[in-house]
Amino acid sequence: MKKSAAVRSRRSFLKESLAAGVAFSIVPRHVLGGPGFLPPSEQLTRAIIGCGSISRVHLPMDYARLIAFCDVDATRLATRMKGREKEAKGYRDFREVLARPDIDVVHLCTPPHWHGPMAILAAQAGKDVWCEKPMTRTIGEGKKVVEAMERYHRVFRINTWFRFQANFYGSGVLARDLRKVVESGMLGWPLRVTVSGVTGFDWKHNWCGKPNLAPQPVPAHLDYDMWLGPAPYKPYNADRVHGRFRGYWDYDGGGLGDMGQHFLDPIQYVMGKDGDSPVEIEADAPLQHPDAVGTWKRVTMRYADGCELILDGANQDREAALLEGPRGKVFKGFRSTIPDLRHKLKSLPDPTPQATDFGECVRTRSKFALNEVNGHRSCTLINLAKIAIRLGRRIRFDPVNQVIIDDPEAMRLVDQPMRAPWQV
Amino acid sequence: MRHRPILVLSIFLSLQLMAAPAVPQLVDKMPAPNQGTANEIYAQVLTTGPEALAEVCAMIVPPGTGDDSKARFLLSGLAFHVSRPGGETDRVVLEKALLTAWKGAKDREVRAFFLRQLRWCGGDESARALRDELNEPALCEAAAFTVLNIGGDAARDSVTAALATASPETAATLLRAAGQLHCEQATEAILAYVANSQDLAIRRMAIGALGEIGAPQAESVLLEQLTTGDRYQQSLVLASCLRYTQRQLELERPAVAARVARKLLSKTAGLMAEPASQAAALHTLVEAVGDKAIGDLLTAIHSDQPQIVAAAADLLVAAPTTRLLQEAQTGSPSERAALLSAIGKQHNATALPGLSEALKDTDESVRHAAISAISMLNSLPAAQALLQHIASNQADTAAVAEGLKTMSSDEIGAAISAELTATRPQRSAAMLEVLARLRAPQSPAALLPLAQSPDKALHKAACAALARIGTDKQLPALIDILANSPKSTARRAAADAAVQIAQRIESEAAFAPFAQAYASASTETKAKILKVLPNLGSSKALGLIQQATATGEAPVRDAGVRALAKWPHAPAIAPLLKIAANADVETHRILAVRGAVELIGRQTKMPDTERIGLYQQALMAAPRADEKKLVLAGLGGRQSRRALHAAGAFLGDPALKSEAALAVAKIAAGGKAAPAWLDKESRELIAKAIEILPEGAWRTKATALIAQFPASANLAKGKPVTTSIGHERGNAPERAVDGNRDIKAGGWWGAGSPSWWQVDLGTVQTIDLVRCYFYYDGRRYYQYTVSVSEDGKAWTQVADMSKTTTPTTAAGAPHGFRPRSARYVRVQVIRNSANPSVHLLELEVYAPGAGPEKVAESATLDAKPDSEGFVSLFNGKDLTGWVGDTTGYGVENGTISCIKGKGKRLSTAGQYDNFILRFEFKLTPGANNGLAIRAPLTGNPARNGYELQILDNTHQKYAKLKPYQYHGSIYSLVPAKRGHLKPVGEWNQQEVIARGDRITVTLNGTVIVDADVAEHKRSERGHIGFLGHGDQIYARNIRIKELHNIPPRGFTPLFNGQDLSGWKGLVANPIKRAAMTPDQLAAEQKKADERMRQHWQVVDGALVFDGKGDSLCTAKDYADVELHVDWKIKTKGDSGIYLRGSPQIQIWDPERWPVGSGGLYNNKKNPRKPLVCADLPVGQWNRFRIRMVGEKVTVHLNDQLVTDNVTLENYWNRKQPIFPTGQIELQNHGNTLWFRNVYVREL
């Protein structure tokens, strides 16, 4: 796709101005807006699409009224709606939810193969999106979601929170504190980050799939065709769906898909790499089945500036530090080679505050702390790792254009087709 | 070998070719454990040629009709492999093979599988070949996926052609594909679908495809469609129109893009109530025409939809500032506010005058937007403008403060401080908050004048800011303030700031300005500086403080002592204790003792002996009862004899006795177990402390402790001893009668065994109990006998421990016997399982009734199997062989009973993995217990191992049980069949079989649980136990039969328990074998196999070797492995495990070779001996767990690490490293051997 200089400059002009908009620090509503700036109704409304177990997490949020549920499985829909029949309506086809004009936000609690197309259709229908992790199943889908959110001016977040709230998983510290340490330059540069059992993370290899699934009759309460949606058709087996889908490449990517965004999103933030991606990815893993996700030992990702991100799935490096720079290391639990680190931390300036009130972001049309842009970048780490594991060869990536370099066939894993009528 | 490289290479090559395995064998290696292995296999398949690929393809079967997963692994791996850059030749071969297989396949799912592999490796040939498949309803989707992934002209041609003959079933898919591939030639066909199709889904696809392709003739049709259909339909059409505009940009037709976008925006009807679509249209418009879209955006900003206003404002950031400023003068407040915030995002300094003008607006929201926009300019003039603004409009102070906080230019701090020094204090309040929150980088120097301000609020805020952003450059000024300011608040604030800055920078550098100020300071100032120093933590600062404590100037010395007492680290303890001992000023002594005691208490890594020594010094120096009480409190946390006696010394002091008594109780009874050092003197101190202590928990604990070890007369204590052998280092024989059985305080370390040690009681006395305490580490055991004699010549044996293998413990072993007259007691030590030395910590001898406890008749488990192969776990007499809550269970009439209100967890000492367990049990009404299997000793067995319910579920209190809580159920996992329990009070018979992943429970003859627990990743081996809840139940006849040759998860059995399949005989050695021709080797192998069958046999599930013949070898070769082997030998037995065809992990009789088994005994350069002797006595089964990765070997023998990551040398050629792969061998060394449970896991 060649473009004229004029078009390119107009586009880059637009990109820069939007980027400046993102950098705008958050000014509270009472400073920015008068009464006319807010939506007419302060009371937002929302819907949950996908009523599996993760949707329970989405029930108690009170920034918006929950008025619709949707699931392709009648049993699950009924279970989730139990006791809420008065205030909410149930749907089997999410397109009916999107067609409702009175819904502001949709929560996507479906398996990941649905996230991309659903988020884009939701944006087209004027809905803001609260999306379960991982953001998308492929890098291509993620790029399209980013474009759609910008174009339709929607507010988007991923349902993980470790970059701005709670201890950063098993590391036992706040991501913010790690960011402070990195920002201070105490560790030096480049960094080497290890995400493994030793540094406080569990890669959940139990999410492996079973090869050789035998076809089974589809249960009457499940609309299997809609469950598959954009994914290639494969005969039904109970192990593919509900609660086990992570074990199959068509829908997710095992423990990487399950925990990846929780673990890696804060890492990108801590390293200050929210707009960047690695340039070289290498995996050590046993051969993968075409359908079922298997285990993996180690994924190494290198950034252009020499930083390294190691996913040590086999927990081989028993001495690994969470963060390691030429001048110091920080281990799990904030143990460090730098004396008195906790104390020193207190006197360091806090990083730029993050916008963490989703309802407020919806009302003021401003970006949430973890949005489609940085969320896509952290999900790209997962998707790159998946590609390297499946392909069995080292890949090189162009972080600007987000394409794999000199390996056109590998690009087929970046952009994967979908079953009609679904697309991104 | 080096001088014949060509020959060797050619032999190697020919072997490689000859050895290229057949396709089924290659498939069988799937999934390859790593990419290297996978690549080797791919190479072998591809070299063998298309027939090999066809053979693999032929293995694919329809799902549900067989397990073809290995073939699927291989084909999909190959598909990725050949798609690599530079793999074109291979790619073409595989593509052809897959296409052929696809054509030949009948089953839809099999065909789909081949199509899916072509997704990764197909090219134009596939795109063309799939043209017809695109019209097959069943496989259109799968084919479309492949064609879409291939892309390019061939793909476009196929899709366009297929679309011409599409059926209703395939149309949607093909339309979608045509869109995504941008098949412009298909536009007319697609338009026909829009015009004619009655199927809504197909029409939607066609409309979507038109937007994707972006052909000119589609424009009018798309815009017409905007007004049809429901809301969802409309938003799809709208999305397609927007995609159409976007596509025009990609096709470099910006004018068309702008025209269509404007048409979309001009539609004012219901449709445009969709703010998201409007935002998208604006977005495209800006992309298409750049700043020529400003007019459209300014129109949009007047929208009544706040979302449009926000979107337009975001896009307007790119518009010229002057234009925006001009627009911002009119319109509604919200529009003006939106425009001002867009200006702010431009960061354009020239906007300042215009924005300042907006500060005068009467509408608050406009003013606030202007404030926010000015803040974003982030410059000195901007800051000044804001500060000036609040001079005249105080209502906006908070908003300005918020704005200033976001600014971070160097000059802004200066501006704020200049403003603050000049303004009225009441207006400063908000500014001070701003000041306190300033973020680096700032200009901290500008804040120094404020820090010196007489105004309290000002200097506090300035110092708070300096504490955050200050550098070493401000330290001298702050030190000056903290030392010389007339205001105490200023001094304190400056001190805090100085300390925080100092802690941020390198500690010695931070100290320099303090030292400098100190050197030239007055006496008074020196004192003030000293006060701050403890916060610095620099070692030089400590030096300065110590120096101050010794000067003649009283105020300085006083400040020095105070500073030293506050020093945070251990180096201050010694100087403090010195001051405590020598100071002539009472206050200093008190300060020093208190400081030292606090510091000692805070040290976490200090050894107890050192700590108690320091506490004793503090006690001696402590001037007053108050300080002594502090020390006693510190001693109370330390479990040692020395601490007890240090505290006990104050039991007689009226002022301190209650604290001393509490300390004594805490020392004695504060540990998890009774202290090993408890002796007569200690006991007396504890008894004294109990008298002093008030009623309460510590008194109760101390009393219980004393009751557990009542005073008794150990007749051996301090008596003369003799031995048959010398001792090691200072561990003289007398130490075994010194009354101290602390493991570290030592005992008799006898220099070897067998040997004896004896004590002379002085006169002939009547005794009935000898208690032996040996060194203990949880694993080792000592085999010994105890004899007594009246004259030292005629001996009578009173205890026989010569066969025991029970590990020794801190509690020692009591040996009771019928009362006898004796003067001499002798311990004959036969063997120490860990090393040749003897470690007798203590030996006690008691007269009848004087022993510390009643000793049960000694009993050991009868380990003889019955006719069915079961051995008893319970001897019917006591709890020998059981561990855990042995006091919560009683033994009577051959029955174990769980004591009401007491019994908790009672486990077997041994661990079991696969077994048949039979036992009888009897319940009482409502009783609840559980049977743990494969459980660790601690933790929740229902989570780590398995808990089988033992429960009277007929009781009414269990009316609402979950299914998995009934008797026999595997708790939380598998419900049991109900209704087979005998009535309460009757004996039930239960059998539990744990065989691999299968667990069955049979109750009174009925199978109530038959479960596969494969998906629950629990422990595969562990203890068996009763999990009591203090309810009474009874159990008896507890018998077990272990099952063998069942591999743990992930392991493959090398020995099937039945015959010799998988094994072969030994032919020469690896180097000689490699030199043989294949025919020679085959002939030799045949002979070796015959020899093997003569001497190796399978008896009772074990491999038995008759001591003649050769080693037994695995049929396969192994590289990196984890290997489990159980083995048994006879006296003087010798064998070993060969890895990669090479010697060896040693096995031999530990009586004869006391280093024990498990070493790499043929090593020369690397370690060859095992770390410890972990062998069980000859005749018992031993277990090896071996791991070999690369050339490194790790061995566990009976769960003890004996070889830790040691290189195995190449015995056959010392110059080479060990072979990368080879057979595993069980070594012949000319004696009878047994092996079983031989499992391997390839890594």
Coordinates of N, CA and C in Angstrom, one line a residue, chain B residues 876-963:
Chain B
G876 N -0.7 -53.6 66.7 CA -1.7 -54.0 67.7 C -1.3 -53.6 69.1
K877 N -0.1 -53.2 69.3 CA 0.4 -52.9 70.7 C 0.6 -51.4 71.0
D878 N 1.2 -50.8 70.0 CA 1.5 -49.3 70.2 C 1.6 -48.7 68.8
L879 N 1.9 -47.4 68.8 CA 1.9 -46.7 67.5 C 3.3 -46.6 66.9
T880 N 4.0 -47.7 67.1 CA 5.3 -47.8 66.3 C 5.0 -47.7 64.8
G881 N 5.8 -46.9 64.1 CA 5.6 -46.7 62.7 C 4.6 -45.6 62.4
W882 N 4.1 -44.9 63.4 CA 3.2 -43.9 63.1 C 3.7 -42.6 63.7
V883 N 3.4 -41.5 63.0 CA 4.0 -40.2 63.4 C 2.8 -39.2 63.5
G884 N 3.1 -38.0 64.0 CA 2.1 -37.0 64.1 C 1.4 -37.0 65.5
D885 N 0.1 -36.9 65.6 CA -0.6 -36.8 66.9 C -0.7 -38.1 67.6
T886 N 0.5 -38.6 68.0 CA 0.5 -40.0 68.6 C -0.2 -39.9 70.0
T887 N -0.4 -38.8 70.6 CA -1.0 -38.7 71.9 C -2.5 -38.6 71.7
G888 N -3.0 -38.3 70.5 CA -4.4 -38.1 70.3 C -5.1 -39.4 70.0
Y889 N -4.3 -40.5 69.9 CA -4.9 -41.8 69.5 C -4.4 -42.8 70.6
G890 N -5.3 -43.7 70.9 CA -5.0 -44.7 71.9 C -4.9 -46.1 71.3
V891 N -4.3 -47.0 72.0 CA -4.2 -48.4 71.5 C -4.7 -49.3 72.6
E892 N -5.8 -50.1 72.3 CA -6.2 -51.1 73.2 C -6.8 -52.3 72.4
N893 N -6.5 -53.5 72.9 CA -7.1 -54.7 72.3 C -6.8 -54.8 70.8
G894 N -5.6 -54.4 70.4 CA -5.3 -54.5 69.0 C -6.1 -53.5 68.1
T895 N -6.5 -52.4 68.7 CA -7.3 -51.5 68.0 C -6.7 -50.1 68.2
I896 N -6.7 -49.3 67.1 CA -6.3 -47.9 67.3 C -7.6 -47.1 67.5
S897 N -7.7 -46.2 68.5 CA -8.9 -45.4 68.7 C -8.5 -44.0 68.7
C898 N -9.4 -43.2 68.0 CA -9.2 -41.8 68.0 C -9.9 -41.2 69.3
I899 N -9.1 -40.6 70.1 CA -9.6 -40.2 71.4 C -10.5 -39.0 71.3
K900 N -11.6 -39.1 72.0 CA -12.7 -38.0 71.9 C -12.1 -36.7 72.3
G901 N -12.3 -35.7 71.6 CA -11.9 -34.3 71.9 C -10.4 -34.1 71.7
K902 N -9.7 -35.1 71.2 CA -8.3 -34.9 71.1 C -7.8 -35.2 69.7
G903 N -8.0 -36.5 69.2 CA -7.3 -37.0 68.1 C -7.4 -36.1 66.8
K904 N -6.2 -35.8 66.3 CA -6.2 -35.0 65.1 C -5.5 -35.8 64.0
R905 N -4.3 -35.6 63.6 CA -3.8 -36.3 62.4 C -2.7 -37.3 62.8
L906 N -2.9 -38.5 62.4 CA -1.9 -39.6 62.7 C -1.5 -40.2 61.4
S907 N -0.2 -40.2 61.1 CA 0.2 -40.6 59.7 C 1.2 -41.7 59.8
T908 N 1.3 -42.5 58.8 CA 2.3 -43.5 58.7 C 3.7 -42.8 58.6
A909 N 4.7 -43.4 59.1 CA 6.0 -42.8 58.9 C 6.5 -43.0 57.5
G910 N 6.0 -44.1 56.9 CA 6.4 -44.3 55.5 C 5.5 -43.7 54.5
Q911 N 6.0 -43.6 53.2 CA 5.3 -43.0 52.2 C 4.9 -44.1 51.1
Y912 N 3.8 -43.9 50.5 CA 3.3 -45.0 49.6 C 2.7 -44.3 48.4
D913 N 2.9 -44.9 47.2 CA 2.3 -44.3 46.0 C 1.2 -45.2 45.5
N914 N 1.6 -46.4 45.1 CA 0.6 -47.3 44.6 C 0.4 -48.5 45.5
F915 N -0.8 -48.8 45.9 CA -1.0 -49.8 46.9 C -2.4 -50.3 47.0
I916 N -2.6 -51.4 47.7 CA -3.9 -51.8 48.2 C -3.9 -51.7 49.7
L917 N -4.8 -51.0 50.2 CA -4.8 -50.8 51.7 C -6.1 -51.5 52.2
R918 N -6.0 -52.3 53.2 CA -7.2 -52.9 53.8 C -7.2 -52.6 55.2
F919 N -8.4 -52.3 55.8 CA -8.5 -52.1 57.2 C -10.0 -52.2 57.6
E920 N -10.1 -52.3 58.9 CA -11.5 -52.3 59.5 C -11.7 -51.1 60.3
F921 N -12.9 -50.6 60.3 CA -13.1 -49.4 61.2 C -14.5 -49.5 61.8
K922 N -14.7 -48.8 62.9 CA -16.0 -48.8 63.6 C -16.3 -47.3 63.9
L923 N -17.5 -46.9 63.7 CA -17.8 -45.5 64.0 C -18.7 -45.4 65.3
T924 N -18.6 -44.2 65.8 CA -19.6 -43.8 66.9 C -20.5 -42.8 66.3
P925 N -21.7 -42.6 67.0 CA -22.7 -41.7 66.3 C -22.1 -40.3 66.0
G926 N -22.3 -40.0 64.7 CA -21.9 -38.6 64.2 C -20.4 -38.5 64.0
A927 N -19.6 -39.6 64.2 CA -18.2 -39.4 64.1 C -17.7 -39.0 62.8
N928 N -16.6 -38.2 62.8 CA -16.1 -37.7 61.5 C -14.6 -37.9 61.6
N929 N -14.0 -38.5 60.6 CA -12.5 -38.7 60.5 C -12.3 -38.7 59.0
G930 N -11.1 -39.0 58.7 CA -10.8 -39.1 57.2 C -9.6 -40.0 57.0
L931 N -9.5 -40.5 55.8 CA -8.3 -41.3 55.5 C -7.5 -40.6 54.5
A932 N -6.3 -40.1 54.9 CA -5.4 -39.4 53.9 C -4.7 -40.5 53.2
I933 N -4.5 -40.3 51.9 CA -3.6 -41.1 51.1 C -2.8 -40.2 50.3
R934 N -1.6 -40.6 50.0 CA -0.6 -39.8 49.1 C -0.5 -38.4 49.6
A935 N -0.5 -38.2 50.9 CA -0.6 -36.9 51.5 C 0.8 -36.5 52.1
P936 N 1.2 -35.2 52.0 CA 2.4 -34.8 52.7 C 2.0 -34.8 54.2
L937 N 3.0 -34.7 55.1 CA 2.7 -34.8 56.5 C 2.0 -33.5 57.0
T938 N 2.2 -32.4 56.3 CA 1.5 -31.2 56.8 C 0.7 -30.6 55.6
G939 N 0.0 -29.6 55.9 CA -0.8 -29.0 54.8 C -2.2 -29.7 54.8
N940 N -3.0 -29.2 53.9 CA -4.4 -29.8 53.8 C -4.3 -31.0 52.9
P941 N -4.5 -32.2 53.5 CA -4.4 -33.4 52.6 C -5.5 -33.5 51.6
A942 N -6.7 -32.8 51.8 CA -7.7 -32.8 50.8 C -7.4 -31.9 49.6
R943 N -6.3 -31.2 49.8 CA -5.9 -30.3 48.6 C -4.6 -30.8 48.0
N944 N -3.7 -31.3 48.9 CA -2.4 -31.8 48.4 C -2.4 -33.2 48.0
G945 N -3.0 -34.0 48.8 CA -3.1 -35.5 48.5 C -4.6 -35.7 48.3
Y946 N -5.1 -36.8 48.8 CA -6.5 -37.1 48.7 C -7.0 -37.5 50.1
E947 N -8.2 -37.0 50.4 CA -8.8 -37.4 51.7 C -10.1 -38.2 51.4
L948 N -10.1 -39.5 51.9 CA -11.3 -40.3 51.7 C -12.1 -40.1 53.0
Q949 N -13.3 -39.7 52.9 CA -14.1 -39.4 54.0 C -14.3 -40.7 54.9
I950 N -14.2 -40.5 56.2 CA -14.7 -41.6 57.1 C -15.7 -40.8 58.0
L951 N -17.0 -41.2 57.9 CA -18.0 -40.4 58.4 C -19.3 -41.2 58.7
D952 N -19.9 -41.0 59.9 CA -21.2 -41.5 60.1 C -22.2 -40.5 59.5
N953 N -22.4 -40.7 58.1 CA -23.2 -39.7 57.5 C -24.7 -40.0 57.7
T954 N -25.0 -41.0 58.5 CA -26.4 -41.3 58.8 C -26.9 -40.4 59.9
H955 N -25.9 -39.7 60.6 CA -26.3 -38.9 61.7 C -27.1 -37.7 61.2
Q956 N -28.1 -37.2 62.1 CA -29.0 -36.1 61.6 C -28.2 -34.8 61.4
K957 N -27.1 -34.6 62.1 CA -26.4 -33.3 61.9 C -25.8 -33.3 60.5
Y958 N -25.7 -34.4 59.8 CA -25.2 -34.4 58.4 C -26.3 -34.4 57.4
A959 N -27.4 -33.8 57.7 CA -28.6 -33.9 56.8 C -28.3 -33.1 55.5
K960 N -27.4 -32.1 55.5 CA -27.2 -31.3 54.3 C -25.8 -31.5 53.8
L961 N -25.4 -32.7 53.6 CA -24.0 -32.9 53.1 C -24.0 -32.6 51.6
K962 N -22.8 -32.2 51.1 CA -22.6 -32.1 49.7 C -22.3 -33.6 49.2
P963 N -22.6 -33.9 47.9 CA -22.4 -35.3 47.5 C -21.0 -35.8 47.8

